[in-house]
PDB file of C-alpha atoms and ligand atoms in Angstrom:
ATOM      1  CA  UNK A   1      -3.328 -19.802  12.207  1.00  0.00           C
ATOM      2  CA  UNK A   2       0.301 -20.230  12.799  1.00  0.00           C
ATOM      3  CA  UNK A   3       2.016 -18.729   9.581  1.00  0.00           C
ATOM      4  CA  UNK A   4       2.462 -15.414  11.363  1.00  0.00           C
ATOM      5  CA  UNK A   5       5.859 -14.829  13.965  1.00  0.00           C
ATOM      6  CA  UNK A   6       6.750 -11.888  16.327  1.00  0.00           C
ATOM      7  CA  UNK A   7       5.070  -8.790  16.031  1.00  0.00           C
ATOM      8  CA  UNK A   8       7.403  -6.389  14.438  1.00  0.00           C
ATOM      9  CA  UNK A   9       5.486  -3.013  13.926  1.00  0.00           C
ATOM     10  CA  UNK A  10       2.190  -1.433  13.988  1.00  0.00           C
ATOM     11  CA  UNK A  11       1.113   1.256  12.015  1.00  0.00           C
ATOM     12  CA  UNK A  12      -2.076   3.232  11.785  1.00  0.00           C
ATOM     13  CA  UNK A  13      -3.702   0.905   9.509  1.00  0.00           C
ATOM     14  CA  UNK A  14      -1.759  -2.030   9.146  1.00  0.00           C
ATOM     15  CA  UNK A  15       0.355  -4.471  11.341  1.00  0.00           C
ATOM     16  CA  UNK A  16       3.429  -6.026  10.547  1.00  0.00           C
ATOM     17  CA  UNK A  17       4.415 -10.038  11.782  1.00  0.00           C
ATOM     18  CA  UNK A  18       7.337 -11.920  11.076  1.00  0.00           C
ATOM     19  CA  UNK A  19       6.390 -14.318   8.030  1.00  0.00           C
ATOM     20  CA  UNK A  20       6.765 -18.120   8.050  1.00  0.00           C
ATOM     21  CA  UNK A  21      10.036 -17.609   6.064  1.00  0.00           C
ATOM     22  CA  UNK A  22      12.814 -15.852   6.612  1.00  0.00           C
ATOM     23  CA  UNK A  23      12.691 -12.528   4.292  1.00  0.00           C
ATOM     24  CA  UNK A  24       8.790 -12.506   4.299  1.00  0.00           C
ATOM     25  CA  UNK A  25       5.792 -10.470   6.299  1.00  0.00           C
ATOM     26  CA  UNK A  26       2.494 -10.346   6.686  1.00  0.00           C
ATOM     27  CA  UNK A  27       0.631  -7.628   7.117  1.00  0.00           C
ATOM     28  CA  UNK A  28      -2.374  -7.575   8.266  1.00  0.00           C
ATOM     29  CA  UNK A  29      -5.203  -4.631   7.859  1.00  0.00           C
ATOM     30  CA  UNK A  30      -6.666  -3.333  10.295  1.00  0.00           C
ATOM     31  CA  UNK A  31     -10.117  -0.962  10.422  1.00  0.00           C
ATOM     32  CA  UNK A  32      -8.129   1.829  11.830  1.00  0.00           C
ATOM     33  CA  UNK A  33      -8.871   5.180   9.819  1.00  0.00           C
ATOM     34  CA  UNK A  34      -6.757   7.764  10.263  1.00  0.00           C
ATOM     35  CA  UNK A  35      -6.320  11.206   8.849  1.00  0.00           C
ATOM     36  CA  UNK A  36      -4.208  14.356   9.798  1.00  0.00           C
ATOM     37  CA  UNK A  37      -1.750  12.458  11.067  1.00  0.00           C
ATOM     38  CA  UNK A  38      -3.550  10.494  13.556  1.00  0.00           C
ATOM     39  CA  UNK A  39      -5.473  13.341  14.845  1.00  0.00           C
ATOM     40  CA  UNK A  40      -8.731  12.157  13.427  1.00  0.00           C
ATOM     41  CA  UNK A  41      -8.968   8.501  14.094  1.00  0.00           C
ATOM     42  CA  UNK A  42     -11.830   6.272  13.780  1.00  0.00           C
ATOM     43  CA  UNK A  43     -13.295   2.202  13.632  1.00  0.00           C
ATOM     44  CA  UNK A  44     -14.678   1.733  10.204  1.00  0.00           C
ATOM     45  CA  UNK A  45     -15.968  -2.305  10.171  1.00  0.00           C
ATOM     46  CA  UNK A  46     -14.862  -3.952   7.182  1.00  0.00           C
ATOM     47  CA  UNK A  47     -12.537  -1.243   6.001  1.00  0.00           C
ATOM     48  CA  UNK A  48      -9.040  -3.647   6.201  1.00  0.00           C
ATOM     49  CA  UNK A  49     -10.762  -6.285   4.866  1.00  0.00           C
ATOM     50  CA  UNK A  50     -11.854  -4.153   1.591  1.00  0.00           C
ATOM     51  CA  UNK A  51      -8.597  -2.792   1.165  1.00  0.00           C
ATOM     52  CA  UNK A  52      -6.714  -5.878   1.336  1.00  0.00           C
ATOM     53  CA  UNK A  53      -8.590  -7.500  -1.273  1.00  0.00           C
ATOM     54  CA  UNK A  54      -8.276  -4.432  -3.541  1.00  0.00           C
ATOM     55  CA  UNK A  55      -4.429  -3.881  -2.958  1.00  0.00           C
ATOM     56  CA  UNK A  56      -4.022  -7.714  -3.807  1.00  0.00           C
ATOM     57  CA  UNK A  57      -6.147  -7.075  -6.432  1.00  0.00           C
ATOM     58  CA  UNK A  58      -3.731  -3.993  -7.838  1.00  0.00           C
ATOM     59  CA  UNK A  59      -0.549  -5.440  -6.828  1.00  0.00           C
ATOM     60  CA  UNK A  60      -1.074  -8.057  -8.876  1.00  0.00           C
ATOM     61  CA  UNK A  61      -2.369  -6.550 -12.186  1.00  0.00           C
ATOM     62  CA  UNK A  62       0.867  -4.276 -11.578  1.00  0.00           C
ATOM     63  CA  UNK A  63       3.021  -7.791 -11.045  1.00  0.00           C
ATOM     64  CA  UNK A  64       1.436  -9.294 -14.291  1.00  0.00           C
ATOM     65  CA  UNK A  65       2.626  -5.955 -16.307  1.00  0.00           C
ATOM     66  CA  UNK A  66       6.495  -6.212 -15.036  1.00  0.00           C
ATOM     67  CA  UNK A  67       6.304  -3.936 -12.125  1.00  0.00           C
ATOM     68  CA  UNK A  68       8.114  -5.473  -9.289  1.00  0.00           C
ATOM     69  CA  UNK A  69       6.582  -5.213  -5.732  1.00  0.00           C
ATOM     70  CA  UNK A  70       7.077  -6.978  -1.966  1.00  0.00           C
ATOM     71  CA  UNK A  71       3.537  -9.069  -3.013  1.00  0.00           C
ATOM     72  CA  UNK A  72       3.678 -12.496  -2.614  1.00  0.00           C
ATOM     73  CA  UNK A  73      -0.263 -13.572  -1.630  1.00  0.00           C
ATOM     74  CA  UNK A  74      -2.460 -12.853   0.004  1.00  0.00           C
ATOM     75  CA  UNK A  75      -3.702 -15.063   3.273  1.00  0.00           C
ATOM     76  CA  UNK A  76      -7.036 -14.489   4.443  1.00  0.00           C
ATOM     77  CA  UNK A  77      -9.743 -11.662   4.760  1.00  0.00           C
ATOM     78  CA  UNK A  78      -6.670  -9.259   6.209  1.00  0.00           C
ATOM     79  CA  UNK A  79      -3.695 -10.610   5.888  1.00  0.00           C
ATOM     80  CA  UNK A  80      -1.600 -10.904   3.567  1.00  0.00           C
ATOM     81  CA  UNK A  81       2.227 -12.387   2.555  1.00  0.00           C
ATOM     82  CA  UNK A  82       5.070 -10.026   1.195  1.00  0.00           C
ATOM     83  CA  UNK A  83       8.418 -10.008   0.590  1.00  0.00           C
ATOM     84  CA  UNK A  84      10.643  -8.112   3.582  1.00  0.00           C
ATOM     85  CA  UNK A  85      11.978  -4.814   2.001  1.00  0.00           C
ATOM     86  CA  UNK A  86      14.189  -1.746   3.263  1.00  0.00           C
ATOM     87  CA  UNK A  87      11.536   1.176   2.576  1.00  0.00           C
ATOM     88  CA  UNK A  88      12.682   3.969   1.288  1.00  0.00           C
ATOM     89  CA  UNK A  89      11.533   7.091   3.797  1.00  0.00           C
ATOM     90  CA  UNK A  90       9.432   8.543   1.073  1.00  0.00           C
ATOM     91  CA  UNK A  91       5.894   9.134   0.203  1.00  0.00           C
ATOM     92  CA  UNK A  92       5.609   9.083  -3.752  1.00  0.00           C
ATOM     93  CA  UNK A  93       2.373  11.028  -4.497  1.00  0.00           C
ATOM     94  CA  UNK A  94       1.443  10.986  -8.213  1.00  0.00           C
ATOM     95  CA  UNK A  95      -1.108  13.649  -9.318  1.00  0.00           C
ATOM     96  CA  UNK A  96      -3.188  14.095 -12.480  1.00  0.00           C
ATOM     97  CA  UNK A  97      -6.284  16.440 -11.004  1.00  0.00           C
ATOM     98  CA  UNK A  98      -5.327  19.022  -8.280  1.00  0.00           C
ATOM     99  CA  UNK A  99      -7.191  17.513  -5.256  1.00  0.00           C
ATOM    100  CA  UNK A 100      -6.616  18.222  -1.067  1.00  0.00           C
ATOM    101  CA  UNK A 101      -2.997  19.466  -0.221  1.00  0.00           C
ATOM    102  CA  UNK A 102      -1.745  20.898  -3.730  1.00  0.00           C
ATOM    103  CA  UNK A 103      -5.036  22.559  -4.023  1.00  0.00           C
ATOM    104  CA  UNK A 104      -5.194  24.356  -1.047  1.00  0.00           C
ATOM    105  CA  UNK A 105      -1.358  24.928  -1.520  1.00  0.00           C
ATOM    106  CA  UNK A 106      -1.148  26.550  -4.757  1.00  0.00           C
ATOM    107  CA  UNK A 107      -4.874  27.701  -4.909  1.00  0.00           C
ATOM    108  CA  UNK A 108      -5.626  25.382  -7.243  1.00  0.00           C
ATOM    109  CA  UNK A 109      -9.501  24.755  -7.833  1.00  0.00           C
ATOM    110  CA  UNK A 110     -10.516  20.678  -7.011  1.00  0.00           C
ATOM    111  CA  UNK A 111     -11.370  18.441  -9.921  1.00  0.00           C
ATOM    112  CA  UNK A 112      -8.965  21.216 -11.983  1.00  0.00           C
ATOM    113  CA  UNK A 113      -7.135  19.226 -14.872  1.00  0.00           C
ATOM    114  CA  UNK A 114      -3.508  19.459 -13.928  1.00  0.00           C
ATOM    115  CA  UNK A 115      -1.537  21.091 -17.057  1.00  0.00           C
ATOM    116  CA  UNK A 116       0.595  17.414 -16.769  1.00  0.00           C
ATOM    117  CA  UNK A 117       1.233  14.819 -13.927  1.00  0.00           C
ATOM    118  CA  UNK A 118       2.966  15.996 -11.058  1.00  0.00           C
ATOM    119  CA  UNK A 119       5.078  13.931  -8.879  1.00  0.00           C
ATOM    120  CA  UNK A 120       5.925  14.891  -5.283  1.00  0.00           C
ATOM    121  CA  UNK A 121       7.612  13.919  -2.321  1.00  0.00           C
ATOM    122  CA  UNK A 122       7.127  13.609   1.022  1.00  0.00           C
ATOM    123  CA  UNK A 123       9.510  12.746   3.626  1.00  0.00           C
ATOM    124  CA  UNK A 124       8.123   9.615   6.030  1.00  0.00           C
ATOM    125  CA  UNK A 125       8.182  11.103   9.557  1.00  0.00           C
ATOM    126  CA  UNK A 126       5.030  11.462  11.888  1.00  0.00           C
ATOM    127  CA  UNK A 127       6.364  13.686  14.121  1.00  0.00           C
ATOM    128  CA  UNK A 128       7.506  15.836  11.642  1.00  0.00           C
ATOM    129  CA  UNK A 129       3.421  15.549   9.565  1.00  0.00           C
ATOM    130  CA  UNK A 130       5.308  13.836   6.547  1.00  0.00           C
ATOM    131  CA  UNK A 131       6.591  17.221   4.833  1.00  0.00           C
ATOM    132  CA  UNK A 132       6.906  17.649   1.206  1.00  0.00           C
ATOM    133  CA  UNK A 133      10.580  17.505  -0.174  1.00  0.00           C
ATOM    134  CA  UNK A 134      12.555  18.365  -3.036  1.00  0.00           C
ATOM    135  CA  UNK A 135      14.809  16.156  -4.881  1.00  0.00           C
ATOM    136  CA  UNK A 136      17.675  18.687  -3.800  1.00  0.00           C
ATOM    137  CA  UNK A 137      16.410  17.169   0.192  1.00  0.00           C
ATOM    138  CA  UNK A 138      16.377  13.459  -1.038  1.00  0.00           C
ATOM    139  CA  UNK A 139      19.742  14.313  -2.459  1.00  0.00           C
ATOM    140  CA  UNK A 140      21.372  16.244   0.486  1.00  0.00           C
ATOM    141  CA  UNK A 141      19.945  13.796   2.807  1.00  0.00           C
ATOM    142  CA  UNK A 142      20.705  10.891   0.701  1.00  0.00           C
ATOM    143  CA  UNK A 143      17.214   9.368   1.711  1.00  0.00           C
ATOM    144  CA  UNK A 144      17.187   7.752  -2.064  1.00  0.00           C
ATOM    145  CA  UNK A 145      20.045   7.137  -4.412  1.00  0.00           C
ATOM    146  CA  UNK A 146      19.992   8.866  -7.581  1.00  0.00           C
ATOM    147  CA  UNK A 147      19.001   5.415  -9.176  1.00  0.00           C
ATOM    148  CA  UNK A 148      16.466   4.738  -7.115  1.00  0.00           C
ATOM    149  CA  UNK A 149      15.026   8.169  -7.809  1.00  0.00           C
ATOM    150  CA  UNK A 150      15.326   7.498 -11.401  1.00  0.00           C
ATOM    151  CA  UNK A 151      13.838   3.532 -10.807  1.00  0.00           C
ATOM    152  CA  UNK A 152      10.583   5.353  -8.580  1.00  0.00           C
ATOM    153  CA  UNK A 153       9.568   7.947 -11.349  1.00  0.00           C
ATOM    154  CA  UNK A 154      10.097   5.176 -13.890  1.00  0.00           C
ATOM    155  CA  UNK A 155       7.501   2.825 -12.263  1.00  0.00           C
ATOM    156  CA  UNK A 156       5.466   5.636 -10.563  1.00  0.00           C
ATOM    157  CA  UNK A 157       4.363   7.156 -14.341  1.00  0.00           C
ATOM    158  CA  UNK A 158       3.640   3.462 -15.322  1.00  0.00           C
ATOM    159  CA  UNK A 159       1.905   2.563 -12.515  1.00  0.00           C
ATOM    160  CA  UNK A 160      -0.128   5.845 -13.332  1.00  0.00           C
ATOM    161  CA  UNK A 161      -0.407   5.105 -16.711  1.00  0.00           C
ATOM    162  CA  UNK A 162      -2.046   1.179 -15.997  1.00  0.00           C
ATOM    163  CA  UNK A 163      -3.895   2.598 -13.191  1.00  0.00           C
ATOM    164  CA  UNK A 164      -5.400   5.397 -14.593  1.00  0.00           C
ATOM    165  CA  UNK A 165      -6.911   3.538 -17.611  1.00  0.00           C
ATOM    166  CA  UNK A 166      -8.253   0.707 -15.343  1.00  0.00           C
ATOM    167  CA  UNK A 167      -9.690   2.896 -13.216  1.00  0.00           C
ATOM    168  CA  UNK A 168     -11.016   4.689 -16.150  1.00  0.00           C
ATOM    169  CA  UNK A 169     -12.248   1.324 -17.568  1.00  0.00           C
ATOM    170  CA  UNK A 170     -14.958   0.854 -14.818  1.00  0.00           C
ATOM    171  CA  UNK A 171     -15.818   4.339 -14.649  1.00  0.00           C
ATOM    172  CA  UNK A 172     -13.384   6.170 -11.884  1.00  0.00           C
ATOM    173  CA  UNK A 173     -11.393   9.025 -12.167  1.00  0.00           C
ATOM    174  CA  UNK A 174      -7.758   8.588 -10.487  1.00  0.00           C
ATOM    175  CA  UNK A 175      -6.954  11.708  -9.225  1.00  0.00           C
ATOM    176  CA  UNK A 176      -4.385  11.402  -6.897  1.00  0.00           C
ATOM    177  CA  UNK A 177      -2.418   8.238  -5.188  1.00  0.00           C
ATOM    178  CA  UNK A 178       0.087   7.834  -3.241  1.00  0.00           C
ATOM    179  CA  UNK A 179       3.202   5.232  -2.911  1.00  0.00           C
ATOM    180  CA  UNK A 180       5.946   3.793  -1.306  1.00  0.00           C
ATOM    181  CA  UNK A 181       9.181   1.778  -2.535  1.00  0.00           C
ATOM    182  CA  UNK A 182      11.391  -0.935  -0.428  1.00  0.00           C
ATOM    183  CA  UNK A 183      15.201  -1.768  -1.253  1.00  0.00           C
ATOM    184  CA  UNK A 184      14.883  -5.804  -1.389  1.00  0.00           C
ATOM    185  CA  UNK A 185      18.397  -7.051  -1.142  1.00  0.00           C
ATOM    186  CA  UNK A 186      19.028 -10.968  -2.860  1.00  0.00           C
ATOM    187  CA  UNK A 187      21.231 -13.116  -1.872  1.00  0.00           C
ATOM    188  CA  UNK A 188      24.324 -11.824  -4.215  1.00  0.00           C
ATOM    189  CA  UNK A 189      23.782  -8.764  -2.940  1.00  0.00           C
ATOM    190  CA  UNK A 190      21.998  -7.052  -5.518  1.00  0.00           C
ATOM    191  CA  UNK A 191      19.528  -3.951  -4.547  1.00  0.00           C
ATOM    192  CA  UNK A 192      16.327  -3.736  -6.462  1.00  0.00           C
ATOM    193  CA  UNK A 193      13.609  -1.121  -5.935  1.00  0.00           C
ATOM    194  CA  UNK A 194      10.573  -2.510  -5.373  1.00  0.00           C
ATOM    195  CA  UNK A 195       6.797  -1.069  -4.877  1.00  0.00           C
ATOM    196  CA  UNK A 196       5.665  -2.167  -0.975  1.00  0.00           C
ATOM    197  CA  UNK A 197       3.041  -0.803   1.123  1.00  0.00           C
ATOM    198  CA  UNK A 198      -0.290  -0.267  -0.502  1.00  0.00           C
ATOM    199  CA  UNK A 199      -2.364   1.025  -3.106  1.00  0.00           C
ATOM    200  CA  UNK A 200      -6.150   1.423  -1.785  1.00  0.00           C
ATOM    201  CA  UNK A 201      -9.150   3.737  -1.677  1.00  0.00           C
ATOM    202  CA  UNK A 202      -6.930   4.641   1.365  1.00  0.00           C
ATOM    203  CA  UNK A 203      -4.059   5.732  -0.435  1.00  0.00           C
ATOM    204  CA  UNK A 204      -5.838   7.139  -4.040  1.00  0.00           C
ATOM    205  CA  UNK A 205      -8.541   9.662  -4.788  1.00  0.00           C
ATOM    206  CA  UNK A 206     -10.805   7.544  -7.022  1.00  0.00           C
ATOM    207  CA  UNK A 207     -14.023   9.781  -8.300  1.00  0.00           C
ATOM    208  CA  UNK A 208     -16.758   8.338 -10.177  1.00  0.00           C
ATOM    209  CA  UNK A 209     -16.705   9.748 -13.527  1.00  0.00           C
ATOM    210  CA  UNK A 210     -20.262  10.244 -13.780  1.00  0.00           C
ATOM    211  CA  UNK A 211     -21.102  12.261 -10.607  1.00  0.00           C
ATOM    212  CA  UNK A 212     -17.717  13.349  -9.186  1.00  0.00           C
ATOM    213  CA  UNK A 213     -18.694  11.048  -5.897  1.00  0.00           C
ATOM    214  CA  UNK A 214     -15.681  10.591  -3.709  1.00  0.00           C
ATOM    215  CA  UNK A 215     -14.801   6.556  -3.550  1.00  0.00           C
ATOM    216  CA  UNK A 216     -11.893   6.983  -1.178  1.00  0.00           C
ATOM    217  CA  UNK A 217     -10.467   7.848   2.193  1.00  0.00           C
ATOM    218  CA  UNK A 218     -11.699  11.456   1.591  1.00  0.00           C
ATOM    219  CA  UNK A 219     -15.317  10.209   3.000  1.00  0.00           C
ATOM    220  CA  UNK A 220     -13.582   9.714   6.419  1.00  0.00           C
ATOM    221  CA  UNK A 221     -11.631  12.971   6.269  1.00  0.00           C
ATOM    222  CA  UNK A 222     -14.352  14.774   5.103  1.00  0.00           C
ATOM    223  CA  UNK A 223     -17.119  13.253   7.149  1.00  0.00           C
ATOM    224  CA  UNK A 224     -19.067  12.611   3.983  1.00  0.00           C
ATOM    225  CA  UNK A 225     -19.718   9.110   5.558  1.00  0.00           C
ATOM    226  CA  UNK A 226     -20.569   5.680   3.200  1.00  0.00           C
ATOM    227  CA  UNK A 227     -17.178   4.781   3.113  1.00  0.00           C
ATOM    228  CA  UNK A 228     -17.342   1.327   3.351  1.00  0.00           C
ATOM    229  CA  UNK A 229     -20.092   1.623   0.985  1.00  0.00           C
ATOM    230  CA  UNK A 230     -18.228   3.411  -1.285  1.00  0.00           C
ATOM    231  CA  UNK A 231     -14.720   0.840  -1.127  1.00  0.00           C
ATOM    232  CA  UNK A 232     -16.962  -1.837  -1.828  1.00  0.00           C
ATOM    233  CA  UNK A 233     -18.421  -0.241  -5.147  1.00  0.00           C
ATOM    234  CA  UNK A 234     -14.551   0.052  -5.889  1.00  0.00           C
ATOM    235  CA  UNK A 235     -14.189  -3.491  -5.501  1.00  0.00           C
ATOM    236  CA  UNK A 236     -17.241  -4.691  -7.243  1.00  0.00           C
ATOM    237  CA  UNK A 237     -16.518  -2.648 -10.119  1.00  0.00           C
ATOM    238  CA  UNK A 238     -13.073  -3.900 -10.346  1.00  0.00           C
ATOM    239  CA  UNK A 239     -14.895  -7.592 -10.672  1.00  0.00           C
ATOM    240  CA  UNK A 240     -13.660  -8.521  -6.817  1.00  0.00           C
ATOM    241  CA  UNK A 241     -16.814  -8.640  -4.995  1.00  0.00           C
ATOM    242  CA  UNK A 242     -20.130  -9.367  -5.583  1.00  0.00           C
ATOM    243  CA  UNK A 243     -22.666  -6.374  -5.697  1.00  0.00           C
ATOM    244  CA  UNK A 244     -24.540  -7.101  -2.514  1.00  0.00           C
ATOM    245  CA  UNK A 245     -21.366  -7.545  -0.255  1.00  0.00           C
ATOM    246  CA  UNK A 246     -19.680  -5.209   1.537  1.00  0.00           C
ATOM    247  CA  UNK A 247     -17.228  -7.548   3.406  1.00  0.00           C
ATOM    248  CA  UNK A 248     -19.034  -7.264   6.991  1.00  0.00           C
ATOM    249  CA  UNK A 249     -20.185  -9.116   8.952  1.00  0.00           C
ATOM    250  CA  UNK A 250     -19.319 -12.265   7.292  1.00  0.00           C
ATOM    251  CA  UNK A 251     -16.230 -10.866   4.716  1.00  0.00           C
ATOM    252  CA  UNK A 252     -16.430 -11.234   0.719  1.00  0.00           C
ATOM    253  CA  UNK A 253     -16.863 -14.063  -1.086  1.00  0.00           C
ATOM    254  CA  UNK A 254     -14.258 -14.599  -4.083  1.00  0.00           C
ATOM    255  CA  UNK A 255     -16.575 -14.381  -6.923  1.00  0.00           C
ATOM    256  CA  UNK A 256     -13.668 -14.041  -9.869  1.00  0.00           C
ATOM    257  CA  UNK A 257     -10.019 -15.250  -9.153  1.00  0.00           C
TER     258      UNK A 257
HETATM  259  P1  LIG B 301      -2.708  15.046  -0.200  1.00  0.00           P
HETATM  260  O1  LIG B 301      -3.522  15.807  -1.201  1.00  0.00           O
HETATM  261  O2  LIG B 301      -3.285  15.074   1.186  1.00  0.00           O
HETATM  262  O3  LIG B 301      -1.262  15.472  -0.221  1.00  0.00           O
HETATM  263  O4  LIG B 301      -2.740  13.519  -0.646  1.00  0.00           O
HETATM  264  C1  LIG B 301      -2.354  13.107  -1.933  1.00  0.00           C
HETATM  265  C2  LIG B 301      -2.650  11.630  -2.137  1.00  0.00           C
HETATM  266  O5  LIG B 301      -1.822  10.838  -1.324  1.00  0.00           O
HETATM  267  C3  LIG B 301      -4.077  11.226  -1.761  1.00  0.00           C
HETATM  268  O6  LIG B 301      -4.505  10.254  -2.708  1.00  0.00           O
HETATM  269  C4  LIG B 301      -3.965  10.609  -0.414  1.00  0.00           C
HETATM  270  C5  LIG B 301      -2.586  10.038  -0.416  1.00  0.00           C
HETATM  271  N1  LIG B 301      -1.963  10.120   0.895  1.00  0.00           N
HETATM  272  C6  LIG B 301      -1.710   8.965   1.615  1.00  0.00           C
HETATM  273  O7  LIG B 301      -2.011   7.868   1.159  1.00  0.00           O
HETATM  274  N2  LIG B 301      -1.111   9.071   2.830  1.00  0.00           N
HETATM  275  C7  LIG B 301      -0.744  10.255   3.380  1.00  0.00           C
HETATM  276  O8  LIG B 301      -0.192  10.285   4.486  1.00  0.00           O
HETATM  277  C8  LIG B 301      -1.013  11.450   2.626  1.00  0.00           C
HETATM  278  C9  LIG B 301      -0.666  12.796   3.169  1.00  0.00           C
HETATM  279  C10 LIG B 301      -1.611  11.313   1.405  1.00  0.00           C
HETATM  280  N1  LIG B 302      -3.104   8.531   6.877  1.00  0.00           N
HETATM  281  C1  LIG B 302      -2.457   9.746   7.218  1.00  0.00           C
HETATM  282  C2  LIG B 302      -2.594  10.072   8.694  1.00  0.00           C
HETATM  283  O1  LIG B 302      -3.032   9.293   9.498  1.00  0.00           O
HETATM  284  C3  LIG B 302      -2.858  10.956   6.445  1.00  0.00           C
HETATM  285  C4  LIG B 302      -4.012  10.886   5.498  1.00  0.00           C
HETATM  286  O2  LIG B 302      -4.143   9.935   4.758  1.00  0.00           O
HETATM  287  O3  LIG B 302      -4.785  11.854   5.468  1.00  0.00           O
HETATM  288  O4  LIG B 302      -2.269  11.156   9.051  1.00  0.00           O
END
């Protein structure tokens, strides 16, 4: 495989390479799980290959409904081929049902309806543990421009909105997700904001509707184990995977393009 250049970053879960054109990446997913940032850490087989199947699979509904994002295709089993942004040093967190950190930090009960959706901020820097801003930091600090704030909450509520109701469709609660935007510059200059990273059992709280089960990352952090078990139900039910495959040892089969 020779699309991929230099190696430009890694991250806890992903790594970033040089794409085969200028302006592009790949990133690649590793089975890295992390929580607490980076404390816990842990080998999950088959967990990159799961959630780069399922963030294609998101990105590209999202694409198809007028939300620009860095997606361009994906490659193989964990790679895949984006457009190079600028991110923005936020975390976007987007929450309908009070779940881990704004439970325990306004005593909130889990699985509690929240009164509307609530959208956060965090501030992208390990060594500070990613705190939560306020606008009035972004602002100060001029992380984001005041129309890129306005061009994140835009697509954040209707990435919520499509999300929720797909989610809903095959039977999952979305409780909580987070994202993250890139500035991608063209060629006359222009800025757009764009949603990059990923959107994942890693980065969501997905509960089944029926049970309350946890299908995401909150099985690692929470040593309920069965999470590759449980991102595979994810993707079957969102028509990626067949029932009986869980992407190891041999990886999914495309069943529906
Ligand atoms: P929190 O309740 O821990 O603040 O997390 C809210 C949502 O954001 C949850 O779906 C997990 C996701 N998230 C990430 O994807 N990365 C992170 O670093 C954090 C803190 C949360
Ligand atoms: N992934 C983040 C970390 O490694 C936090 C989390 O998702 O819990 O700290």
């Amino acid at each position: 495989m020779n699309h991929k250049g230099k190696r430009l970053y890694e991250g806890k879960a992903k790594v970033l390479y040089e794409g085969p054109e200028p302006g592009t990446l790949v990133v690649h997913f590793k089975d890295d799980a992390t929580a607490f940032n980076g404390e816990k850490h842990e080998i999950i087989e088959g967990k990159g290959v799961l959630n780069n199947r399922i963030s294609e699979f998101i990105f590209t509904r999202l694409g198809e409904m007028g939300i620009p994002t860095h997606f361009i295709k994906r490659l193989n089993m964990r790679e895949q081929l984006v457009r190079k942004v600028e991110i923005i040093p936020l975390e976007v967190i987007v929450r309908n049902v009070a779940a881990g950190s704004i439970a325990s930090r306004l005593g909130l009960r889990e699985g509690e309806r929240l009164p509307r959706t609530i959208i956060e901020y965090c501030y992208k820097d390990d060594a500070l543990g990613d705190p939560l801003v306020a606008e009035e930091h972004i602002a100060a600090f001029g992380w984001a421009s005041g129309p890129e704030m306005d061009d994140m909450v835009q697509l954040a509520v209707r990435i919520n909105d499509y999300l929720s109701g797909l989610f809903a469709g095959i039977g999952i609660r979305l409780v909580d997700f987070k994202l993250e935007f890139g500035r991608q510059y063209s060629q006359d200059g222009m800025v757009r904001t764009v949603l990059a990273d990923e959107i994942s059992p890693d980065s969501c709280r997905l509960w089944d509707m029926g049970t309350d089960e946890k299908m995401d990352k909150d099985r690692f952090r929470r040593d309920l184990g069965g999470l590759v078990d449980a991102y595979a139900e994810v993707a079957r039910r969102l028509g990626i995977m067949g029932g009986d495959d869980k992407g190891v040892p041999n990886g999914p089969r495309l069943v529906k393009s």
